[in-house]
PDB file of C-alpha atoms in Angstrom:
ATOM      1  CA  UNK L   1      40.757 149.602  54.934  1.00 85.00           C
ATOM      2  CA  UNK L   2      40.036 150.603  51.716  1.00 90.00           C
ATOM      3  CA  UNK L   3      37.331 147.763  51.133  1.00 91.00           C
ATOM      4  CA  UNK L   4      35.257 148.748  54.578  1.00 92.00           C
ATOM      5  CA  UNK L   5      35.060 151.779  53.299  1.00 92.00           C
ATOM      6  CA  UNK L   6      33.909 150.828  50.360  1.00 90.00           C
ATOM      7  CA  UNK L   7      31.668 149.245  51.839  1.00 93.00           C
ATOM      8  CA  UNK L   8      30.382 151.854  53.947  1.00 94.00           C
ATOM      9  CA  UNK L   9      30.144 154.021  50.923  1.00 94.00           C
ATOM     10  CA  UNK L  10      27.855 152.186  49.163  1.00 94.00           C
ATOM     11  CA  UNK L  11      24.985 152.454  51.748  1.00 94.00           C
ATOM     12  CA  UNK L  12      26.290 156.322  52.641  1.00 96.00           C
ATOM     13  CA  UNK L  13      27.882 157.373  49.427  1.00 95.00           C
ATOM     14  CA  UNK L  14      27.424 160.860  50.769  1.00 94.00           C
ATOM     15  CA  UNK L  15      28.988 160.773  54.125  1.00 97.00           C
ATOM     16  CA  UNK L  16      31.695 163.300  54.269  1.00 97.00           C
ATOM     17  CA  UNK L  17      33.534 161.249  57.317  1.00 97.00           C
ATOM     18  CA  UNK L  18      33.620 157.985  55.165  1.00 97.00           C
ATOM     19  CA  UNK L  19      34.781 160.000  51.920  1.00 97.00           C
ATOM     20  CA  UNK L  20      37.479 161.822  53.699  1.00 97.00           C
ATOM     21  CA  UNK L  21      38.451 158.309  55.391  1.00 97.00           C
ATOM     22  CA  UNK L  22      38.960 156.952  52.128  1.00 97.00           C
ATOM     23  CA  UNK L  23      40.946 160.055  50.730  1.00 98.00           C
ATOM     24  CA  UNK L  24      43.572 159.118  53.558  1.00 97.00           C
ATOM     25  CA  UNK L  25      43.204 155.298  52.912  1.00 97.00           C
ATOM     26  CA  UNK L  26      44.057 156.381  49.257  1.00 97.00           C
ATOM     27  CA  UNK L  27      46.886 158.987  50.280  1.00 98.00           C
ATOM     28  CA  UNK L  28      48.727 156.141  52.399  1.00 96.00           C
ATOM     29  CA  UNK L  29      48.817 154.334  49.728  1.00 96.00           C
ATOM     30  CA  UNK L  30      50.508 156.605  46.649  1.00 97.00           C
ATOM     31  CA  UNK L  31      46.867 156.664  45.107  1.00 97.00           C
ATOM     32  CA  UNK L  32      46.435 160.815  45.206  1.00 98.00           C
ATOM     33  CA  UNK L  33      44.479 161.009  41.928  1.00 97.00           C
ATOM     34  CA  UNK L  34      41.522 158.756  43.221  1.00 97.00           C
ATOM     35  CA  UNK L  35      42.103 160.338  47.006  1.00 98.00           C
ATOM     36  CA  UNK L  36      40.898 164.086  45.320  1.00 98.00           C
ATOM     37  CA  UNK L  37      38.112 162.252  44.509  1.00 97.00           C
ATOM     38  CA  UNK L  38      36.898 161.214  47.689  1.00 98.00           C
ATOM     39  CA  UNK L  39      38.548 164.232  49.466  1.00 98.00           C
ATOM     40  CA  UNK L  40      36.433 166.703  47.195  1.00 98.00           C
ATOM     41  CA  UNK L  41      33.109 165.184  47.539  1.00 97.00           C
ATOM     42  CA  UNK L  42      34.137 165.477  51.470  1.00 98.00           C
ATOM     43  CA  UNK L  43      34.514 168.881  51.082  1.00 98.00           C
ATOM     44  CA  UNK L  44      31.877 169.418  49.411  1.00 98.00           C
ATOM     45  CA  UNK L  45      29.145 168.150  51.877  1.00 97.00           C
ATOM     46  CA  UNK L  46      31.174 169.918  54.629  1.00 98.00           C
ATOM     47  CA  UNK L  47      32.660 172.691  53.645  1.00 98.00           C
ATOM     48  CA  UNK L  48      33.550 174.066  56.980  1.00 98.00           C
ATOM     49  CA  UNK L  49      35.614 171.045  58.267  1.00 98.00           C
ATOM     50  CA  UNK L  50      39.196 172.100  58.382  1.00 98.00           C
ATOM     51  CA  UNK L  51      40.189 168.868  58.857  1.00 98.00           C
ATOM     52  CA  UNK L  52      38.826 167.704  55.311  1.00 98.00           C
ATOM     53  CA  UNK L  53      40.250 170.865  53.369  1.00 98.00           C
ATOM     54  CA  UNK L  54      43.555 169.480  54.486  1.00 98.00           C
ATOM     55  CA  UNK L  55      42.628 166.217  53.415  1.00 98.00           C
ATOM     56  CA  UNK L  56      42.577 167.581  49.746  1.00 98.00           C
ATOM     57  CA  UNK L  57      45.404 169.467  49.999  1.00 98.00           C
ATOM     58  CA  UNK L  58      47.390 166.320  50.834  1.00 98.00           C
ATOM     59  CA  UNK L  59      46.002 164.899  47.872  1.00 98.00           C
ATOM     60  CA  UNK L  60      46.324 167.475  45.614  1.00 98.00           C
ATOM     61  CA  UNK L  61      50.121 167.907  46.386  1.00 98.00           C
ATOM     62  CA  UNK L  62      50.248 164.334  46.132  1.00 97.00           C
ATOM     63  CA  UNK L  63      49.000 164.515  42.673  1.00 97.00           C
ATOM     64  CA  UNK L  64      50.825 167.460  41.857  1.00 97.00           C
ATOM     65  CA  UNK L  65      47.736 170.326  41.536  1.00 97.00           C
ATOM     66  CA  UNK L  66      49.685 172.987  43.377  1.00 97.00           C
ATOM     67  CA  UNK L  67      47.432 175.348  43.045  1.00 97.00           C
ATOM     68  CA  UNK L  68      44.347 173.002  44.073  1.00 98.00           C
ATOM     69  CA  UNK L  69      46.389 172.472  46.897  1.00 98.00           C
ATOM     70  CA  UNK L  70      47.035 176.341  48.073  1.00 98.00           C
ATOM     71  CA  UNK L  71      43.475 176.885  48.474  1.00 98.00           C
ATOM     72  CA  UNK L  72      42.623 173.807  50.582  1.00 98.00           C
ATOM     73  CA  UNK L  73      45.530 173.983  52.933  1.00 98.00           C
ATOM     74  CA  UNK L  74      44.276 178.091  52.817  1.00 98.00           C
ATOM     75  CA  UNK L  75      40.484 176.915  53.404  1.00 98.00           C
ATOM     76  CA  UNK L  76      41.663 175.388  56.453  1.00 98.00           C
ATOM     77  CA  UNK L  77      43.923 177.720  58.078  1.00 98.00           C
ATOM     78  CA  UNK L  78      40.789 180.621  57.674  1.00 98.00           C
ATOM     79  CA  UNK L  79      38.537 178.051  59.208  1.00 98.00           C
ATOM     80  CA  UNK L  80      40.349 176.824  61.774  1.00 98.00           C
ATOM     81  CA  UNK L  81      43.585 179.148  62.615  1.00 98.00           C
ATOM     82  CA  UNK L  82      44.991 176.937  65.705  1.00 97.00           C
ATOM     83  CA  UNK L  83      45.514 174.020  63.142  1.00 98.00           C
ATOM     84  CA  UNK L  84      49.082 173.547  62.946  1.00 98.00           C
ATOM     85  CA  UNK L  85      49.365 170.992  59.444  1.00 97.00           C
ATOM     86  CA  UNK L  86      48.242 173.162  56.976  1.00 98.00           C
ATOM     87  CA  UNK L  87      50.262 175.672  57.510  1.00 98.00           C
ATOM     88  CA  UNK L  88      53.370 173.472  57.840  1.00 98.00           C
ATOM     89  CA  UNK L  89      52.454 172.085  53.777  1.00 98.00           C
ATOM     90  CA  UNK L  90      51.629 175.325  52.804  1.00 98.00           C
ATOM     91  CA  UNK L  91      54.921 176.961  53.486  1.00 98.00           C
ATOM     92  CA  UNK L  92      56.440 173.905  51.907  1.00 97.00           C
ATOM     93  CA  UNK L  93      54.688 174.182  48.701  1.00 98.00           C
ATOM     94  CA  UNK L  94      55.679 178.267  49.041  1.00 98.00           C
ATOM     95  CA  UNK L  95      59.303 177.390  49.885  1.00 98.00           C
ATOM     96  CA  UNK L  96      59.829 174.370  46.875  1.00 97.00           C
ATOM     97  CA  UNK L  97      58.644 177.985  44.794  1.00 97.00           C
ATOM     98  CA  UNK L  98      61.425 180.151  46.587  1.00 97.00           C
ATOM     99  CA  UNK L  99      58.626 181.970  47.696  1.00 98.00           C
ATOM    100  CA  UNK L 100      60.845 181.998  50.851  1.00 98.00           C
ATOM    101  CA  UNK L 101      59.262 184.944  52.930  1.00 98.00           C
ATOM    102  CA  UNK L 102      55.666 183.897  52.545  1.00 98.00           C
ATOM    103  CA  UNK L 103      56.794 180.058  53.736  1.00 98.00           C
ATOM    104  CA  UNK L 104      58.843 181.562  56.722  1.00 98.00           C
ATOM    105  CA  UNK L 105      55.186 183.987  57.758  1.00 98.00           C
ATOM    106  CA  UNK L 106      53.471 180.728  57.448  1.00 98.00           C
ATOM    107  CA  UNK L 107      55.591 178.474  59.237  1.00 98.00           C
ATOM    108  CA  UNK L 108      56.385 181.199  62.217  1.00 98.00           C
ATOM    109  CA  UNK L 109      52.787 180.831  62.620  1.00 98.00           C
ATOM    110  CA  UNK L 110      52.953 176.851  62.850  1.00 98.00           C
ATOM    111  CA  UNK L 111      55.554 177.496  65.525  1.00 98.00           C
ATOM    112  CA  UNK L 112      53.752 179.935  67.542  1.00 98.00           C
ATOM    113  CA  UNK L 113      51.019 176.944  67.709  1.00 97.00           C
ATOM    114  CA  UNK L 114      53.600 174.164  68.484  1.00 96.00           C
ATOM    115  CA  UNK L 115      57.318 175.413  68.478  1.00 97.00           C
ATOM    116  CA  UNK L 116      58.258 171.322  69.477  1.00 96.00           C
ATOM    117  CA  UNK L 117      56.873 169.605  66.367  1.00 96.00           C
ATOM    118  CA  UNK L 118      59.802 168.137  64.008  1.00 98.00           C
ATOM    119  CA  UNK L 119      58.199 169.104  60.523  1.00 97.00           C
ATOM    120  CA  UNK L 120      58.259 172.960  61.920  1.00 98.00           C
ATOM    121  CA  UNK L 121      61.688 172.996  63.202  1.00 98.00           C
ATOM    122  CA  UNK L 122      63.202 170.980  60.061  1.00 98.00           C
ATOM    123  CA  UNK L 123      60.780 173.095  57.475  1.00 98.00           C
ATOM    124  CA  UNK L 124      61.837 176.252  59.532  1.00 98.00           C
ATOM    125  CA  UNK L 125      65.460 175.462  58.932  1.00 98.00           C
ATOM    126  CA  UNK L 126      65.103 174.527  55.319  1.00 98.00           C
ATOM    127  CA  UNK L 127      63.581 178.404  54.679  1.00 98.00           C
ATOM    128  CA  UNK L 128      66.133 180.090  56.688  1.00 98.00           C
ATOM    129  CA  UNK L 129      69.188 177.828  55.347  1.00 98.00           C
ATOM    130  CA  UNK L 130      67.247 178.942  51.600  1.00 98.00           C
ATOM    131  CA  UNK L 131      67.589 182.764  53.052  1.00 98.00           C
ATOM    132  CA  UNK L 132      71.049 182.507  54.146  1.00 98.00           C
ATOM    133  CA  UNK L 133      70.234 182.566  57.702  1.00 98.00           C
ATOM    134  CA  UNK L 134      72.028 180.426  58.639  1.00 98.00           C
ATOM    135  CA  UNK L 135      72.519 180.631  62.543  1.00 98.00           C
ATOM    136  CA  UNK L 136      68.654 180.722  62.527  1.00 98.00           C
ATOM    137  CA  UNK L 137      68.816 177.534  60.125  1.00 98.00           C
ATOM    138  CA  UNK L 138      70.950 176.043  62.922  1.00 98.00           C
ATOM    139  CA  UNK L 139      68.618 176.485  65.662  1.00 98.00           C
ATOM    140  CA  UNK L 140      65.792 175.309  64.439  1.00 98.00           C
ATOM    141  CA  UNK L 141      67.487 172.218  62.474  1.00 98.00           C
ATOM    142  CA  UNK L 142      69.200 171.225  66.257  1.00 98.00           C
ATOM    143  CA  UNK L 143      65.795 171.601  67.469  1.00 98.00           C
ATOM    144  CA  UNK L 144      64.299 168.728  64.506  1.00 98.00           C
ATOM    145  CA  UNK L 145      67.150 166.492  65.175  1.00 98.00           C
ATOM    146  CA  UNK L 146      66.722 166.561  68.878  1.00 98.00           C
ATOM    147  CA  UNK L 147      62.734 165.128  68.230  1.00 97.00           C
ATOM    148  CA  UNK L 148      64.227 162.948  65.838  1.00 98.00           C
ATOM    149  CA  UNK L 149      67.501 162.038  65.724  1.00 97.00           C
ATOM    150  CA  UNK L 150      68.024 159.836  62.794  1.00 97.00           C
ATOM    151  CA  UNK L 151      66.128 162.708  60.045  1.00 98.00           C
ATOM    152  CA  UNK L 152      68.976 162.223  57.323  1.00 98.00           C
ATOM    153  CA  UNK L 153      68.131 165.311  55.507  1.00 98.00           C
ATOM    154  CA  UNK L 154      67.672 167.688  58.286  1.00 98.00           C
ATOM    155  CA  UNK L 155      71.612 166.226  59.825  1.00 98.00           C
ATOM    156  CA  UNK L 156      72.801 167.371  55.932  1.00 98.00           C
ATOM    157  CA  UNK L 157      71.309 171.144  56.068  1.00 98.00           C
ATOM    158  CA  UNK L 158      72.948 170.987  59.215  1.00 98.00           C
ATOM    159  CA  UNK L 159      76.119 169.984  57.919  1.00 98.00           C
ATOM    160  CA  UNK L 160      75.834 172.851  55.219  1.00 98.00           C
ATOM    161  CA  UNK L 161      74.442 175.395  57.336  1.00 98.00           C
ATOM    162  CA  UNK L 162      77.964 175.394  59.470  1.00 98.00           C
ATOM    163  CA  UNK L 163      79.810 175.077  56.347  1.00 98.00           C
ATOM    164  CA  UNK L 164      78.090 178.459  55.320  1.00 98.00           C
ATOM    165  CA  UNK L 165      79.139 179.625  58.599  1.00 98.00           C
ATOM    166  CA  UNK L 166      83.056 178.340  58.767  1.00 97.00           C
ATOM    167  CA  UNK L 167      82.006 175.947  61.737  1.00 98.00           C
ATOM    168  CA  UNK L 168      84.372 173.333  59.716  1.00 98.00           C
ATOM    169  CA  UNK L 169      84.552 170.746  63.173  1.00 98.00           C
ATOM    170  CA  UNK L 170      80.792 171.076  63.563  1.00 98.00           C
ATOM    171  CA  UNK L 171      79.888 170.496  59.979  1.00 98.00           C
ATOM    172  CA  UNK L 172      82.776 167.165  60.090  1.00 98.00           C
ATOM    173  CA  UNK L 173      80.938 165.445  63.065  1.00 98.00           C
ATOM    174  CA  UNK L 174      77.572 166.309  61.426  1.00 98.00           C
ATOM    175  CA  UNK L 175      78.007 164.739  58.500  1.00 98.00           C
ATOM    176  CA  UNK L 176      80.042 162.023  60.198  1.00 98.00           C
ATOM    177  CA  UNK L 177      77.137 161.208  62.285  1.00 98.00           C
ATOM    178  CA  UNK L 178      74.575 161.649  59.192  1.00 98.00           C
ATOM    179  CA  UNK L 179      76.847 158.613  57.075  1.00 98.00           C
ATOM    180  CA  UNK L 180      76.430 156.149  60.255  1.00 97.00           C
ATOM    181  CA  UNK L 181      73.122 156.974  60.008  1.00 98.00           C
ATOM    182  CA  UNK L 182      72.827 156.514  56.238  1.00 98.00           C
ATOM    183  CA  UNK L 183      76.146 154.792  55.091  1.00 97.00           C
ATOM    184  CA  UNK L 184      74.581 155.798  51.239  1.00 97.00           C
ATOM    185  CA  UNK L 185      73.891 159.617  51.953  1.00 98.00           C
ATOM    186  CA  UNK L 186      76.140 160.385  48.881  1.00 98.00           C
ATOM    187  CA  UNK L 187      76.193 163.828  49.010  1.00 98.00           C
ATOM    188  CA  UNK L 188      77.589 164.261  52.464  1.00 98.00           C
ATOM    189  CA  UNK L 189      80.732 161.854  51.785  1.00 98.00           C
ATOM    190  CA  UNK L 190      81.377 164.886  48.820  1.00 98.00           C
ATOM    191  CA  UNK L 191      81.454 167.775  51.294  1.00 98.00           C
ATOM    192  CA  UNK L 192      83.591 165.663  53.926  1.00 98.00           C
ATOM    193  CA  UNK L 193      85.531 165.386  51.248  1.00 97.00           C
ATOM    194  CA  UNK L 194      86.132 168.925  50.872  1.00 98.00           C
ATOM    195  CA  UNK L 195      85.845 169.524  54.348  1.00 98.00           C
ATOM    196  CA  UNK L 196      88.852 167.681  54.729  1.00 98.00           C
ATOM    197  CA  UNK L 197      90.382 169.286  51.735  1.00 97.00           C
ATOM    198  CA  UNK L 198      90.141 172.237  53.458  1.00 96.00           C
ATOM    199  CA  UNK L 199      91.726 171.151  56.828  1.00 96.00           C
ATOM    200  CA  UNK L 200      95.034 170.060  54.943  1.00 95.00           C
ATOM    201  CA  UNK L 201      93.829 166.062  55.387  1.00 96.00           C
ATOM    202  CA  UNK L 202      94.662 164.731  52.083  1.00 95.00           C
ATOM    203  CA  UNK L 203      94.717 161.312  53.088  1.00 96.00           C
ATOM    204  CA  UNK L 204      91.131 161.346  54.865  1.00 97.00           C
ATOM    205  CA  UNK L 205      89.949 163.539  52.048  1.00 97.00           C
ATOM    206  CA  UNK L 206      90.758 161.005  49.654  1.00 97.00           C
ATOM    207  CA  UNK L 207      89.856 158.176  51.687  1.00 97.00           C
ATOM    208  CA  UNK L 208      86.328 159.720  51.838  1.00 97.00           C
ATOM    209  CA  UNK L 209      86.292 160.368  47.783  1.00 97.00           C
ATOM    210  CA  UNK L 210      86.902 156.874  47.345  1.00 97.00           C
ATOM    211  CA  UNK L 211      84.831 155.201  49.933  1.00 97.00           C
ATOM    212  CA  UNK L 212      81.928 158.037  47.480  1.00 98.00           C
ATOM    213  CA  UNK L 213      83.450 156.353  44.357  1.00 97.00           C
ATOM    214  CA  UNK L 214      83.079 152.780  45.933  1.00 97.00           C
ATOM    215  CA  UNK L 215      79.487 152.971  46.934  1.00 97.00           C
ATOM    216  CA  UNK L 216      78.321 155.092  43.676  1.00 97.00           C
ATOM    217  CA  UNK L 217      80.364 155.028  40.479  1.00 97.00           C
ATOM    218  CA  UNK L 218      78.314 157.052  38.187  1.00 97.00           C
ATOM    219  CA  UNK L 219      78.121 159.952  41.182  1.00 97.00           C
ATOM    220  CA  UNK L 220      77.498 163.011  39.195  1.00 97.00           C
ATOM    221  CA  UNK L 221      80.745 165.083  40.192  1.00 96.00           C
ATOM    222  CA  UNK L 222      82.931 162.018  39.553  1.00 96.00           C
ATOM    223  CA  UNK L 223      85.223 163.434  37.241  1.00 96.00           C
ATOM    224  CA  UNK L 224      85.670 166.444  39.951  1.00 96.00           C
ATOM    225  CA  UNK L 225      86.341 164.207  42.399  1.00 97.00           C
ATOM    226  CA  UNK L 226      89.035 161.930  40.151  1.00 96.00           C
ATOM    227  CA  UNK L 227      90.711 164.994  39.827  1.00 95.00           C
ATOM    228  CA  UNK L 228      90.709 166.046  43.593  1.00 93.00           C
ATOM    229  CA  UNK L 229      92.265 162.117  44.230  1.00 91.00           C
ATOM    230  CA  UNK L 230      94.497 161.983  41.383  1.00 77.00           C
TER     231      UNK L 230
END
């Protein structure tokens, strides 16, 4: 891809379409410092497309430039305020700050637009699980998993979120199902094991700190865990 549009660029080294093209032929690939390249010179013969602002913010965060990133993705949303995306990276970028009220205005917004997309419902969950909301954090993280039932990460906040709220049983099959899923999702072997701890199942709990121990040696709450097993 990158080559035709190369190509193209060389006899229309202006065109925005062909420069934002390439920005997302460079993004797919890891490249985000030469994608702000071709995603600025984009914007900059068409200013007004909400569709390449969010271009370069995809590249920026890519590459790091946070705040390069804030005022594309903020570009678009004033130019276009039915697109859902931008809003969905900006309260990322706000939330990965613990700027946790701004990401949860932003990504209400996102769900008002499309409350069945999985990045809004998972996002959604991350903000409220990151406000101790955690029944909130559950609905919206049931919600994710039910558009996509193998997300790893968004089957682990769920896992916590019932922890936070004593729902030990839920928070056991969660993660249960989460380690079929991802037999080297490290981190939720360590709360079963605690889980289990909790319950009064010594056996399973150590079964599950050993099965942790088997899979990664160097985990970094080994020495915890040796002491938990004995």
């Amino acid at each position: 891809a990158e080559e035709y549009y190369l190509k193209a660029l060389s006899m229309r080294p202006q065109s925005a379409e062909i420069n934002n093209n390439m920005a997302l032929a460079k993004i797919q690939t890891g490249k985000y410092d030469e994608a702000i390249v071709y995603a600025r010179t984009a914007v900059k013969n068409e200013p007004e497309s909400a569709k390449y602002n969010y271009t370069l913010g995809q590249a920026a965060e890519g590459d790091g430039d946070q705040n390069t990133a804030i005022k594309a993705y903020t570009a678009a949303i004033k130019i276009d305020p039915e697109y859902q995306l931008p809003y969905v990276n900006l309260g990322k970028i706000y939330d990965d700050n613990k700027m946790y009220d701004e990401a949860l205005v932003l990504l209400l917004k996102a769900y008002k637009l499309d409350s069945g997309e999985f990045a809004v419902n998972n996002n959604l969950g991350i903000v409220y699980l990151h406000k101790g909301l955690y029944n909130d954090s559950i609905k919206h993280l049931l919600s994710a998993i039910k558009t996509m039932p193998n997300a790893t990460h968004a089957r682990y906040n769920l896992g916590i979120a019932y922890i936070e709220t004593s729902q030990d049983d839920l928070a056991i099959s969660t993660l249960n199902e989460l380690i079929k899923i991802n037999p080297d999702y490290y981190d939720a072997y360590y709360r079963l094991g605690h889980l289990y701890i909790k319950k009064g199942d010594q056996k399973k709990s150590e079964e599950i700190f050993r099965k942790l121990l088997d899979k990664k040696p160097d985990y970094e709450k080994r020495s915890e865990i040796l002491g938990l097993i004995g």
